[in-house]
mmCIF file of C-alpha atoms and ligand atoms in Angstrom:
data_model
loop_
_atom_site.group_PDB
_atom_site.id
_atom_site.type_symbol
_atom_site.label_atom_id
_atom_site.label_comp_id
_atom_site.label_asym_id
_atom_site.label_seq_id
_atom_site.Cartn_x
_atom_site.Cartn_y
_atom_site.Cartn_z
ATOM 1 C CA MET A 198 73.792 28.708 22.345
ATOM 2 C CA SER A 199 76.933 27.125 23.951
ATOM 3 C CA LYS A 200 78.793 28.940 26.692
ATOM 4 C CA GLN A 201 82.578 29.405 26.202
ATOM 5 C CA ILE A 202 84.878 28.741 29.080
ATOM 6 C CA LEU A 203 88.565 29.680 28.715
ATOM 7 C CA ILE A 204 90.927 27.517 30.765
ATOM 8 C CA LEU A 205 94.331 28.891 31.770
ATOM 9 C CA PRO A 206 96.274 26.216 33.755
ATOM 10 C CA GLY A 207 99.270 28.497 34.441
ATOM 11 C CA ASP A 208 102.559 27.430 36.209
ATOM 12 C CA GLY A 209 103.832 25.137 38.942
ATOM 13 C CA ILE A 210 100.992 22.989 40.251
ATOM 14 C CA GLY A 211 98.514 24.833 37.944
ATOM 15 C CA PRO A 212 98.424 22.212 35.203
ATOM 16 C CA GLU A 213 98.097 19.441 37.651
ATOM 17 C CA ILE A 214 95.169 20.816 39.737
ATOM 18 C CA MET A 215 93.516 22.056 36.488
ATOM 19 C CA ALA A 216 93.518 18.577 34.862
ATOM 20 C CA GLU A 217 91.311 17.444 37.817
ATOM 21 C CA ALA A 218 89.056 20.411 37.769
ATOM 22 C CA VAL A 219 88.505 19.942 34.064
ATOM 23 C CA LYS A 220 87.506 16.214 34.625
ATOM 24 C CA VAL A 221 84.869 17.496 37.076
ATOM 25 C CA LEU A 222 83.792 20.345 34.765
ATOM 26 C CA GLU A 223 83.430 17.985 31.823
ATOM 27 C CA LEU A 224 81.290 15.490 33.903
ATOM 28 C CA ALA A 225 79.024 18.350 35.250
ATOM 29 C CA ASN A 226 78.691 19.603 31.640
ATOM 30 C CA ASP A 227 77.428 16.186 30.476
ATOM 31 C CA LYS A 228 75.388 15.380 33.610
ATOM 32 C CA PHE A 229 73.532 18.694 33.737
ATOM 33 C CA ASP A 230 73.549 19.442 30.115
ATOM 34 C CA LEU A 231 75.260 22.753 30.561
ATOM 35 C CA GLY A 232 76.267 23.329 26.951
ATOM 36 C CA PHE A 233 79.837 24.499 27.844
ATOM 37 C CA GLU A 234 82.631 24.605 25.234
ATOM 38 C CA LEU A 235 86.166 24.569 26.776
ATOM 39 C CA SER A 236 89.243 26.081 25.152
ATOM 40 C CA PHE A 237 92.751 26.389 26.545
ATOM 41 C CA ASP A 238 95.479 29.004 26.597
ATOM 42 C CA GLN A 239 98.409 30.162 28.573
ATOM 43 C CA LEU A 240 98.923 32.808 31.353
ATOM 44 C CA GLY A 241 101.810 33.687 33.513
ATOM 45 C CA GLY A 242 105.272 31.982 33.177
ATOM 46 C CA ALA A 243 103.846 29.543 30.592
ATOM 47 C CA ALA A 244 102.654 32.359 28.457
ATOM 48 C CA TYR A 245 106.008 34.073 28.751
ATOM 49 C CA GLU A 246 107.600 30.874 27.441
ATOM 50 C CA GLN A 247 105.230 30.564 24.552
ATOM 51 C CA TYR A 248 104.467 34.172 23.683
ATOM 52 C CA GLY A 249 107.313 36.152 25.331
ATOM 53 C CA VAL A 250 104.817 38.022 27.570
ATOM 54 C CA PRO A 251 102.817 36.860 30.617
ATOM 55 C CA LEU A 252 99.564 37.781 28.958
ATOM 56 C CA ALA A 253 99.443 37.742 25.099
ATOM 57 C CA ASP A 254 97.062 40.164 23.413
ATOM 58 C CA GLU A 255 95.286 37.235 21.702
ATOM 59 C CA THR A 256 94.808 35.489 25.046
ATOM 60 C CA LEU A 257 93.226 38.643 26.503
ATOM 61 C CA GLU A 258 90.866 38.787 23.486
ATOM 62 C CA ARG A 259 89.928 35.094 23.968
ATOM 63 C CA ALA A 260 89.348 35.974 27.725
ATOM 64 C CA ARG A 261 87.115 38.929 26.691
ATOM 65 C CA ALA A 262 85.094 36.745 24.343
ATOM 66 C CA ALA A 263 84.635 33.989 26.893
ATOM 67 C CA ASP A 264 81.672 33.734 29.276
ATOM 68 C CA ALA A 265 83.911 32.669 32.170
ATOM 69 C CA ILE A 266 87.573 31.898 32.760
ATOM 70 C CA LEU A 267 89.086 29.126 34.960
ATOM 71 C CA LEU A 268 92.640 29.708 36.105
ATOM 72 C CA GLY A 269 95.178 27.518 37.895
ATOM 73 C CA ALA A 270 97.924 29.587 39.328
ATOM 74 C CA VAL A 271 100.909 31.550 38.045
ATOM 75 C CA GLY A 272 104.485 32.182 39.040
ATOM 76 C CA GLY A 273 107.698 30.420 39.866
ATOM 77 C CA PRO A 274 111.307 30.991 40.869
ATOM 78 C CA GLN A 275 112.604 30.375 37.202
ATOM 79 C CA TRP A 276 111.099 33.771 36.285
ATOM 80 C CA ASP A 277 112.345 35.736 39.359
ATOM 81 C CA ALA A 278 115.237 37.276 37.482
ATOM 82 C CA ILE A 279 113.383 38.403 34.225
ATOM 83 C CA ASP A 280 112.270 42.018 33.616
ATOM 84 C CA PRO A 281 109.832 42.737 36.354
ATOM 85 C CA ALA A 282 107.168 43.938 33.749
ATOM 86 C CA LEU A 283 107.293 40.423 32.250
ATOM 87 C CA ARG A 284 106.943 38.395 35.396
ATOM 88 C CA PRO A 285 104.104 35.925 35.598
ATOM 89 C CA GLU A 286 102.161 37.759 38.257
ATOM 90 C CA ARG A 287 102.053 40.835 35.954
ATOM 91 C CA GLY A 288 99.948 38.755 33.574
ATOM 92 C CA LEU A 289 97.522 37.996 36.356
ATOM 93 C CA LEU A 290 97.189 41.639 37.462
ATOM 94 C CA LYS A 291 96.698 42.676 33.820
ATOM 95 C CA ILE A 292 94.028 40.185 32.995
ATOM 96 C CA ARG A 293 92.161 41.100 36.185
ATOM 97 C CA SER A 294 92.331 44.843 35.491
ATOM 98 C CA GLN A 295 91.677 44.596 31.711
ATOM 99 C CA LEU A 296 88.563 42.629 32.316
ATOM 100 C CA GLY A 297 87.396 44.971 35.082
ATOM 101 C CA LEU A 298 87.304 42.033 37.617
ATOM 102 C CA PHE A 299 87.096 44.289 40.699
ATOM 103 C CA ALA A 300 85.217 42.124 43.093
ATOM 104 C CA ASN A 301 87.225 39.139 44.510
ATOM 105 C CA LEU A 302 84.992 36.793 46.532
ATOM 106 C CA ARG A 303 86.946 34.364 48.883
ATOM 107 C CA PRO A 304 84.905 32.166 51.043
ATOM 108 C CA ALA A 305 86.577 30.546 54.004
ATOM 109 C CA ILE A 306 84.403 27.568 54.910
ATOM 110 C CA LEU A 307 85.431 24.883 57.273
ATOM 111 C CA TYR A 308 84.313 21.502 56.139
ATOM 112 C CA PRO A 309 83.379 19.681 59.417
ATOM 113 C CA GLN A 310 85.521 16.669 58.263
ATOM 114 C CA LEU A 311 88.579 19.076 58.355
ATOM 115 C CA ALA A 312 88.107 20.582 61.817
ATOM 116 C CA ASP A 313 91.260 18.764 63.023
ATOM 117 C CA ALA A 314 93.289 20.045 60.049
ATOM 118 C CA SER A 315 92.871 23.740 61.247
ATOM 119 C CA SER A 316 95.742 25.200 63.153
ATOM 120 C CA LEU A 317 93.060 26.505 65.641
ATOM 121 C CA LYS A 318 91.133 24.521 68.179
ATOM 122 C CA PRO A 319 88.116 22.687 66.663
ATOM 123 C CA GLU A 320 85.646 24.630 68.937
ATOM 124 C CA VAL A 321 87.036 27.979 67.644
ATOM 125 C CA VAL A 322 86.512 27.077 64.032
ATOM 126 C CA ALA A 323 83.644 24.597 63.949
ATOM 127 C CA GLY A 324 80.972 25.806 61.511
ATOM 128 C CA LEU A 325 83.156 28.635 60.247
ATOM 129 C CA ASN A 326 81.755 30.311 57.170
ATOM 130 C CA ILE A 327 83.268 33.693 56.332
ATOM 131 C CA LEU A 328 83.130 35.416 53.026
ATOM 132 C CA ILE A 329 85.930 37.927 52.312
ATOM 133 C CA VAL A 330 85.200 40.430 49.600
ATOM 134 C CA ARG A 331 88.465 41.993 48.317
ATOM 135 C CA GLU A 332 88.787 44.894 46.060
ATOM 136 C CA LEU A 333 91.028 43.587 43.216
ATOM 137 C CA THR A 334 91.839 46.206 40.569
ATOM 138 C CA GLY A 335 92.790 49.190 42.600
ATOM 139 C CA GLY A 336 94.930 50.159 45.563
ATOM 140 C CA ILE A 337 98.593 49.790 46.198
ATOM 141 C CA TYR A 338 99.212 46.893 43.631
ATOM 142 C CA PHE A 339 98.254 49.216 40.752
ATOM 143 C CA GLY A 340 98.953 52.768 42.114
ATOM 144 C CA SER A 341 101.462 54.992 40.386
ATOM 145 C CA PRO A 342 103.961 56.439 40.784
ATOM 146 C CA ARG A 343 105.895 53.370 41.907
ATOM 147 C CA GLU A 344 109.541 53.414 41.774
ATOM 148 C CA SER A 345 112.897 52.071 42.972
ATOM 149 C CA ARG A 346 115.864 54.423 42.807
ATOM 150 C CA VAL A 347 119.274 55.152 44.166
ATOM 151 C CA LEU A 348 119.476 58.550 46.177
ATOM 152 C CA GLU A 349 122.279 60.926 45.707
ATOM 153 C CA ASN A 350 123.971 59.595 48.967
ATOM 154 C CA GLY A 351 124.023 56.111 47.324
ATOM 155 C CA GLU A 352 121.263 54.696 49.348
ATOM 156 C CA ARG A 353 118.571 52.647 47.598
ATOM 157 C CA MET A 354 114.955 53.555 48.162
ATOM 158 C CA ALA A 355 111.614 52.457 46.686
ATOM 159 C CA PHE A 356 108.044 53.551 47.062
ATOM 160 C CA ASP A 357 104.471 52.554 45.983
ATOM 161 C CA THR A 358 101.215 54.570 45.982
ATOM 162 C CA LEU A 359 97.854 53.561 47.458
ATOM 163 C CA PRO A 360 95.059 55.348 45.610
ATOM 164 C CA TYR A 361 91.326 54.778 45.891
ATOM 165 C CA SER A 362 88.604 56.738 44.235
ATOM 166 C CA GLU A 363 85.120 57.145 45.522
ATOM 167 C CA SER A 364 83.537 55.168 42.738
ATOM 168 C CA GLU A 365 85.986 52.190 43.237
ATOM 169 C CA ILE A 366 85.112 52.088 46.929
ATOM 170 C CA ARG A 367 81.368 52.418 46.289
ATOM 171 C CA ARG A 368 81.058 49.553 43.880
ATOM 172 C CA ILE A 369 83.055 47.066 46.065
ATOM 173 C CA ALA A 370 81.096 48.147 49.084
ATOM 174 C CA ARG A 371 77.765 47.363 47.212
ATOM 175 C CA VAL A 372 79.208 43.836 46.470
ATOM 176 C CA GLY A 373 79.917 43.466 50.237
ATOM 177 C CA PHE A 374 76.439 44.640 51.238
ATOM 178 C CA ASP A 375 74.694 42.485 48.461
ATOM 179 C CA MET A 376 76.605 39.472 49.701
ATOM 180 C CA ALA A 377 75.776 40.092 53.375
ATOM 181 C CA ARG A 378 72.152 40.589 52.472
ATOM 182 C CA VAL A 379 71.754 36.944 51.238
ATOM 183 C CA ARG A 380 73.806 35.558 54.137
ATOM 184 C CA ASP A 381 73.734 36.555 57.852
ATOM 185 C CA LYS A 382 73.304 40.378 57.135
ATOM 186 C CA LYS A 383 76.499 41.337 58.912
ATOM 187 C CA LEU A 384 79.254 43.260 57.088
ATOM 188 C CA CYS A 385 82.617 44.133 58.536
ATOM 189 C CA SER A 386 84.600 46.834 56.588
ATOM 190 C CA VAL A 387 88.307 46.535 57.213
ATOM 191 C CA ASP A 388 90.596 49.525 56.799
ATOM 192 C CA LYS A 389 93.376 51.443 58.452
ATOM 193 C CA ALA A 390 91.495 54.726 58.806
ATOM 194 C CA ASN A 391 93.514 55.738 61.819
ATOM 195 C CA VAL A 392 96.591 56.233 59.659
ATOM 196 C CA LEU A 393 95.790 56.145 55.863
ATOM 197 C CA ALA A 394 93.992 58.903 53.975
ATOM 198 C CA SER A 395 92.747 56.253 51.475
ATOM 199 C CA SER A 396 91.236 54.327 54.386
ATOM 200 C CA GLN A 397 89.576 57.449 55.740
ATOM 201 C CA LEU A 398 87.821 57.891 52.304
ATOM 202 C CA TRP A 399 86.952 54.161 52.319
ATOM 203 C CA ARG A 400 85.264 54.396 55.655
ATOM 204 C CA THR A 401 83.213 57.517 54.649
ATOM 205 C CA VAL A 402 81.994 56.050 51.409
ATOM 206 C CA VAL A 403 81.193 52.669 53.028
ATOM 207 C CA GLU A 404 79.032 54.597 55.612
ATOM 208 C CA GLU A 405 77.375 56.369 52.669
ATOM 209 C CA VAL A 406 76.543 53.121 50.894
ATOM 210 C CA ALA A 407 75.154 51.637 54.155
ATOM 211 C CA LYS A 408 72.238 53.964 53.977
ATOM 212 C CA ASP A 409 70.883 51.885 51.126
ATOM 213 C CA TYR A 410 71.222 48.710 53.173
ATOM 214 C CA PRO A 411 69.352 49.395 56.517
ATOM 215 C CA ASP A 412 68.795 45.564 56.866
ATOM 216 C CA VAL A 413 72.602 44.855 56.983
ATOM 217 C CA GLN A 414 74.512 45.378 60.256
ATOM 218 C CA LEU A 415 77.678 47.369 59.361
ATOM 219 C CA SER A 416 80.881 47.498 61.518
ATOM 220 C CA HIS A 417 84.336 48.784 60.903
ATOM 221 C CA MET A 418 87.655 47.306 62.048
ATOM 222 C CA TYR A 419 91.211 48.354 61.698
ATOM 223 C CA VAL A 420 93.236 45.698 59.718
ATOM 224 C CA ASP A 421 95.664 44.967 62.505
ATOM 225 C CA ASN A 422 92.714 44.114 64.808
ATOM 226 C CA ALA A 423 90.953 42.124 62.067
ATOM 227 C CA ALA A 424 94.108 39.991 61.699
ATOM 228 C CA MET A 425 94.005 39.324 65.459
ATOM 229 C CA GLN A 426 90.248 38.774 65.640
ATOM 230 C CA LEU A 427 90.442 36.290 62.762
ATOM 231 C CA VAL A 428 92.584 33.984 64.900
ATOM 232 C CA ARG A 429 90.961 34.857 68.180
ATOM 233 C CA ALA A 430 87.263 34.519 67.412
ATOM 234 C CA PRO A 431 86.758 34.037 63.608
ATOM 235 C CA LYS A 432 83.096 33.064 63.798
ATOM 236 C CA GLN A 433 82.180 36.737 64.734
ATOM 237 C CA PHE A 434 82.484 37.484 61.038
ATOM 238 C CA ASP A 435 80.048 36.944 58.233
ATOM 239 C CA VAL A 436 81.109 39.095 55.359
ATOM 240 C CA MET A 437 84.287 41.308 55.327
ATOM 241 C CA VAL A 438 84.967 43.820 52.755
ATOM 242 C CA THR A 439 88.398 45.397 52.353
ATOM 243 C CA ASP A 440 91.001 46.822 49.909
ATOM 244 C CA ASN A 441 93.292 44.879 47.655
ATOM 245 C CA MET A 442 96.345 44.416 49.856
ATOM 246 C CA PHE A 443 94.506 43.988 53.164
ATOM 247 C CA GLY A 444 92.254 41.389 51.485
ATOM 248 C CA ASP A 445 95.260 39.600 49.942
ATOM 249 C CA ILE A 446 96.736 39.136 53.431
ATOM 250 C CA LEU A 447 93.590 38.500 55.469
ATOM 251 C CA SER A 448 92.174 35.900 52.999
ATOM 252 C CA ASP A 449 95.402 33.879 53.204
ATOM 253 C CA GLU A 450 95.197 34.117 57.010
ATOM 254 C CA ALA A 451 91.448 32.964 56.880
ATOM 255 C CA SER A 452 92.499 30.062 54.618
ATOM 256 C CA MET A 453 94.496 28.538 57.373
ATOM 257 C CA LEU A 454 91.538 28.510 59.696
ATOM 258 C CA THR A 455 89.825 26.068 57.324
ATOM 259 C CA GLY A 456 92.839 23.668 57.225
ATOM 260 C CA SER A 457 94.638 24.463 54.112
ATOM 261 C CA ILE A 458 94.865 27.046 51.385
ATOM 262 C CA GLY A 459 94.436 24.035 49.064
ATOM 263 C CA MET A 460 90.687 24.002 50.000
ATOM 264 C CA LEU A 461 89.858 27.588 49.096
ATOM 265 C CA PRO A 462 88.293 28.710 45.767
ATOM 266 C CA SER A 463 87.713 32.261 44.674
ATOM 267 C CA ALA A 464 85.718 34.333 42.166
ATOM 268 C CA SER A 465 86.718 37.593 40.535
ATOM 269 C CA LEU A 466 83.696 39.299 39.069
ATOM 270 C CA ASP A 467 82.985 42.261 36.906
ATOM 271 C CA ALA A 468 79.918 44.513 37.131
ATOM 272 C CA ASN A 469 77.907 42.035 35.050
ATOM 273 C CA ASN A 470 79.054 38.910 37.046
ATOM 274 C CA LYS A 471 81.311 37.736 34.279
ATOM 275 C CA GLY A 472 84.080 36.097 36.238
ATOM 276 C CA MET A 473 87.442 34.481 36.482
ATOM 277 C CA TYR A 474 87.613 31.618 38.935
ATOM 278 C CA GLU A 475 90.710 30.300 40.587
ATOM 279 C CA PRO A 476 92.004 28.808 43.733
ATOM 280 C CA CYS A 477 93.279 31.171 46.441
ATOM 281 C CA HIS A 478 96.692 29.617 46.482
ATOM 282 C CA GLY A 479 99.651 30.160 44.217
ATOM 283 C CA SER A 480 101.691 27.861 42.002
ATOM 284 C CA ALA A 481 103.299 26.007 44.930
ATOM 285 C CA PRO A 482 106.680 25.535 43.194
ATOM 286 C CA ASP A 483 107.938 23.502 46.201
ATOM 287 C CA ILE A 484 105.584 20.672 45.417
ATOM 288 C CA ALA A 485 104.992 21.190 41.555
ATOM 289 C CA GLY A 486 105.470 18.098 39.457
ATOM 290 C CA GLN A 487 105.135 15.679 42.413
ATOM 291 C CA GLY A 488 101.389 14.902 41.827
ATOM 292 C CA ILE A 489 100.636 15.700 45.545
ATOM 293 C CA ALA A 490 98.842 19.083 45.296
ATOM 294 C CA ASN A 491 95.253 19.455 46.542
ATOM 295 C CA PRO A 492 92.999 20.027 43.608
ATOM 296 C CA LEU A 493 89.974 20.720 45.650
ATOM 297 C CA ALA A 494 90.222 24.574 45.717
ATOM 298 C CA THR A 495 90.231 24.512 41.882
ATOM 299 C CA ILE A 496 87.318 22.043 41.746
ATOM 300 C CA LEU A 497 85.490 24.222 44.172
ATOM 301 C CA SER A 498 86.249 27.187 41.890
ATOM 302 C CA VAL A 499 84.323 25.342 39.142
ATOM 303 C CA SER A 500 81.408 25.191 41.596
ATOM 304 C CA MET A 501 81.664 28.949 42.188
ATOM 305 C CA MET A 502 81.748 29.560 38.476
ATOM 306 C CA LEU A 503 78.544 27.563 37.919
ATOM 307 C CA ARG A 504 76.900 29.390 40.743
ATOM 308 C CA TYR A 505 77.902 33.043 40.028
ATOM 309 C CA SER A 506 78.435 33.283 36.247
ATOM 310 C CA PHE A 507 75.856 30.741 35.112
ATOM 311 C CA SER A 508 73.330 30.562 37.877
ATOM 312 C CA GLN A 509 73.556 26.757 37.742
ATOM 313 C CA SER A 510 73.021 26.221 41.562
ATOM 314 C CA GLN A 511 71.936 22.575 41.165
ATOM 315 C CA ALA A 512 75.269 21.587 39.391
ATOM 316 C CA ALA A 513 77.238 23.845 41.808
ATOM 317 C CA ASP A 514 75.617 22.127 44.886
ATOM 318 C CA ALA A 515 76.329 18.778 43.393
ATOM 319 C CA ILE A 516 80.147 19.495 42.967
ATOM 320 C CA GLU A 517 80.162 20.703 46.627
ATOM 321 C CA GLN A 518 78.346 17.554 47.759
ATOM 322 C CA ALA A 519 80.764 15.416 45.796
ATOM 323 C CA VAL A 520 83.755 17.101 47.501
ATOM 324 C CA SER A 521 82.177 16.620 50.966
ATOM 325 C CA LYS A 522 81.438 12.941 50.160
ATOM 326 C CA VAL A 523 85.076 12.334 49.267
ATOM 327 C CA LEU A 524 86.165 14.044 52.448
ATOM 328 C CA ASP A 525 83.632 11.769 54.274
ATOM 329 C CA GLN A 526 85.434 8.715 52.665
ATOM 330 C CA GLY A 527 88.539 9.930 54.492
ATOM 331 C CA LEU A 528 90.537 10.804 51.389
ATOM 332 C CA ARG A 529 93.169 13.512 52.018
ATOM 333 C CA THR A 530 95.958 15.165 50.060
ATOM 334 C CA GLY A 531 99.068 15.759 52.140
ATOM 335 C CA ASP A 532 98.079 19.314 53.087
ATOM 336 C CA ILE A 533 94.890 18.174 54.890
ATOM 337 C CA TYR A 534 96.144 14.765 56.003
ATOM 338 C CA CYS A 535 95.836 13.637 59.624
ATOM 339 C CA ALA A 536 96.197 10.371 61.324
ATOM 340 C CA GLY A 537 93.310 7.951 60.582
ATOM 341 C CA THR A 538 92.692 9.201 57.074
ATOM 342 C CA THR A 539 93.975 7.998 53.695
ATOM 343 C CA LYS A 540 96.546 10.041 51.873
ATOM 344 C CA VAL A 541 96.109 10.360 48.179
ATOM 345 C CA GLY A 542 97.656 12.265 45.279
ATOM 346 C CA THR A 543 96.139 14.926 43.018
ATOM 347 C CA ALA A 544 94.790 12.645 40.321
ATOM 348 C CA ALA A 545 93.315 10.224 42.880
ATOM 349 C CA MET A 546 91.544 13.025 44.623
ATOM 350 C CA GLY A 547 90.169 14.350 41.328
ATOM 351 C CA ASP A 548 89.032 10.825 40.291
ATOM 352 C CA ALA A 549 87.190 10.353 43.576
ATOM 353 C CA VAL A 550 85.374 13.606 43.152
ATOM 354 C CA VAL A 551 84.407 12.678 39.621
ATOM 355 C CA GLU A 552 83.061 9.188 40.955
ATOM 356 C CA ALA A 553 81.190 10.964 43.806
ATOM 357 C CA LEU A 554 79.613 13.367 41.353
ATOM 358 C CA ARG A 555 78.716 10.615 38.938
ATOM 359 C CA SER A 556 76.972 8.626 41.627
ATOM 360 C CA LEU A 557 74.906 11.552 42.978
HETATM 361 P P1 NAD B 614 101.677 29.299 47.332
HETATM 362 O O1 NAD B 614 100.222 29.525 47.616
HETATM 363 O O2 NAD B 614 101.985 28.901 45.970
HETATM 364 O O3 NAD B 614 102.277 28.266 48.371
HETATM 365 C C1 NAD B 614 102.244 28.477 49.750
HETATM 366 C C2 NAD B 614 102.317 27.054 50.545
HETATM 367 O O4 NAD B 614 101.097 26.444 50.322
HETATM 368 C C3 NAD B 614 103.365 26.206 49.872
HETATM 369 O O5 NAD B 614 103.934 25.475 50.868
HETATM 370 C C4 NAD B 614 102.610 25.271 48.970
HETATM 371 O O6 NAD B 614 103.154 24.006 48.806
HETATM 372 C C5 NAD B 614 101.259 25.111 49.669
HETATM 373 N N1 NAD B 614 100.184 24.940 48.747
HETATM 374 C C6 NAD B 614 99.658 25.914 47.963
HETATM 375 N N2 NAD B 614 98.688 25.416 47.136
HETATM 376 C C7 NAD B 614 98.587 24.100 47.511
HETATM 377 C C8 NAD B 614 97.767 23.003 47.176
HETATM 378 N N3 NAD B 614 96.822 23.114 46.180
HETATM 379 N N4 NAD B 614 97.942 21.814 47.692
HETATM 380 C C9 NAD B 614 98.854 21.675 48.620
HETATM 381 N N5 NAD B 614 99.759 22.639 49.104
HETATM 382 C C10 NAD B 614 99.556 23.837 48.546
HETATM 383 O O7 NAD B 614 102.407 30.690 47.675
HETATM 384 P P2 NAD B 614 103.901 31.177 47.544
HETATM 385 O O8 NAD B 614 104.749 30.011 47.818
HETATM 386 O O9 NAD B 614 104.004 32.316 48.294
HETATM 387 O O10 NAD B 614 104.052 31.480 45.992
HETATM 388 C C11 NAD B 614 104.505 30.621 44.990
HETATM 389 C C12 NAD B 614 104.345 31.357 43.657
HETATM 390 O O11 NAD B 614 102.939 31.505 43.386
HETATM 391 C C13 NAD B 614 104.972 32.647 43.596
HETATM 392 O O12 NAD B 614 105.470 32.820 42.241
HETATM 393 C C14 NAD B 614 103.776 33.669 43.786
HETATM 394 O O13 NAD B 614 103.966 34.899 43.172
HETATM 395 C C15 NAD B 614 102.658 32.825 43.051
HETATM 396 N N6 NAD B 614 101.286 33.201 43.467
HETATM 397 C C16 NAD B 614 100.438 33.154 42.529
HETATM 398 C C17 NAD B 614 99.011 33.343 42.825
HETATM 399 C C18 NAD B 614 97.949 33.165 41.772
HETATM 400 O O14 NAD B 614 98.329 32.643 40.708
HETATM 401 N N7 NAD B 614 96.807 33.682 41.973
HETATM 402 C C19 NAD B 614 98.691 33.526 44.184
HETATM 403 C C20 NAD B 614 99.682 33.586 45.094
HETATM 404 C C21 NAD B 614 101.113 33.403 44.749
#
């Protein structure tokens, strides 16, 4: 039976990078006889324009019925002034929570060819391979109450709420331990347990889960220290597990260690490994429409999809090899360009990966 993949290009550079990822996916589909059927819909600002909401009910149903979802990115300044409940990012949060995609896997891998593109010294980042496991459907981005109001004295105030239940912490901790188990068996749990009640519970529950994983070495780190250690000595980390907001920030920081956020894929999985796959970066409105965005994070998201949702490791490996080959050829989009390499645009980069994959 064919497998259904729903493609949501999104906004800004989303359609540009997705076009390249789809070329690679279609070739992998033929080459490895994967039996995928692709369908397309809208999310974010593009959905707001088409349906009047950032995630239409029919799109959500299509997403539920699909075996996996591939997303570009959402958001843009043209939607900054609309009703906050209809903003593009709300569509993204809704699809993640409605599909129960609670585990966000964000690898930060430094391709050796890009060691000079990192903002850190090559010796600090050479061989870097970190996996950040971010809780994605709880915490402060979803907590209620959340409110902005004007006080009696006329001053404006606003607040958010950071809730975590024991079961939410336990299931993401398990993902962290499971991932560590098949890697270097080191898990660092990141929290702010010296200040936050939710983090104190987080630490307690992670310790409890650790009893089931005696083969994994667990450590704890406060998020402020983790932010510092990521730029001081990032190779000390194997797998990091953390909450929604800390993971959001730390994974962007980790991305810069690898040269560019344009290189980093991500997977958001539910309890059955059904997933939505997307680059870690946003819609990059500053470069949208110019044909210069780096499509490799989205192409590598295709590879993660093949690996995690479809157990097609041979096809996933081939896509990663094709990306590596293109970097070996010296091709670089602007975000990873350095002297001595060849600057190319989005489509040329995608075509080069397709050619490399075809010739493997
Ligand atoms: P961003 O990730 O879109 O851009 C940050 C910087 O990185 C920009 O200078 C951009 O040009 C560059 N960049 C990002 N992706 C790139 C690529 N593939 N190739 C080359 N350069 C790239 O973050 P932002 O500017 O903070 O946010 C822009 C919009 O994206 C906002 O509306 C934000 O809400 C949204 N956003 C969406 C997602 C998502 O869809 N998952 C994630 C983050 C931000």
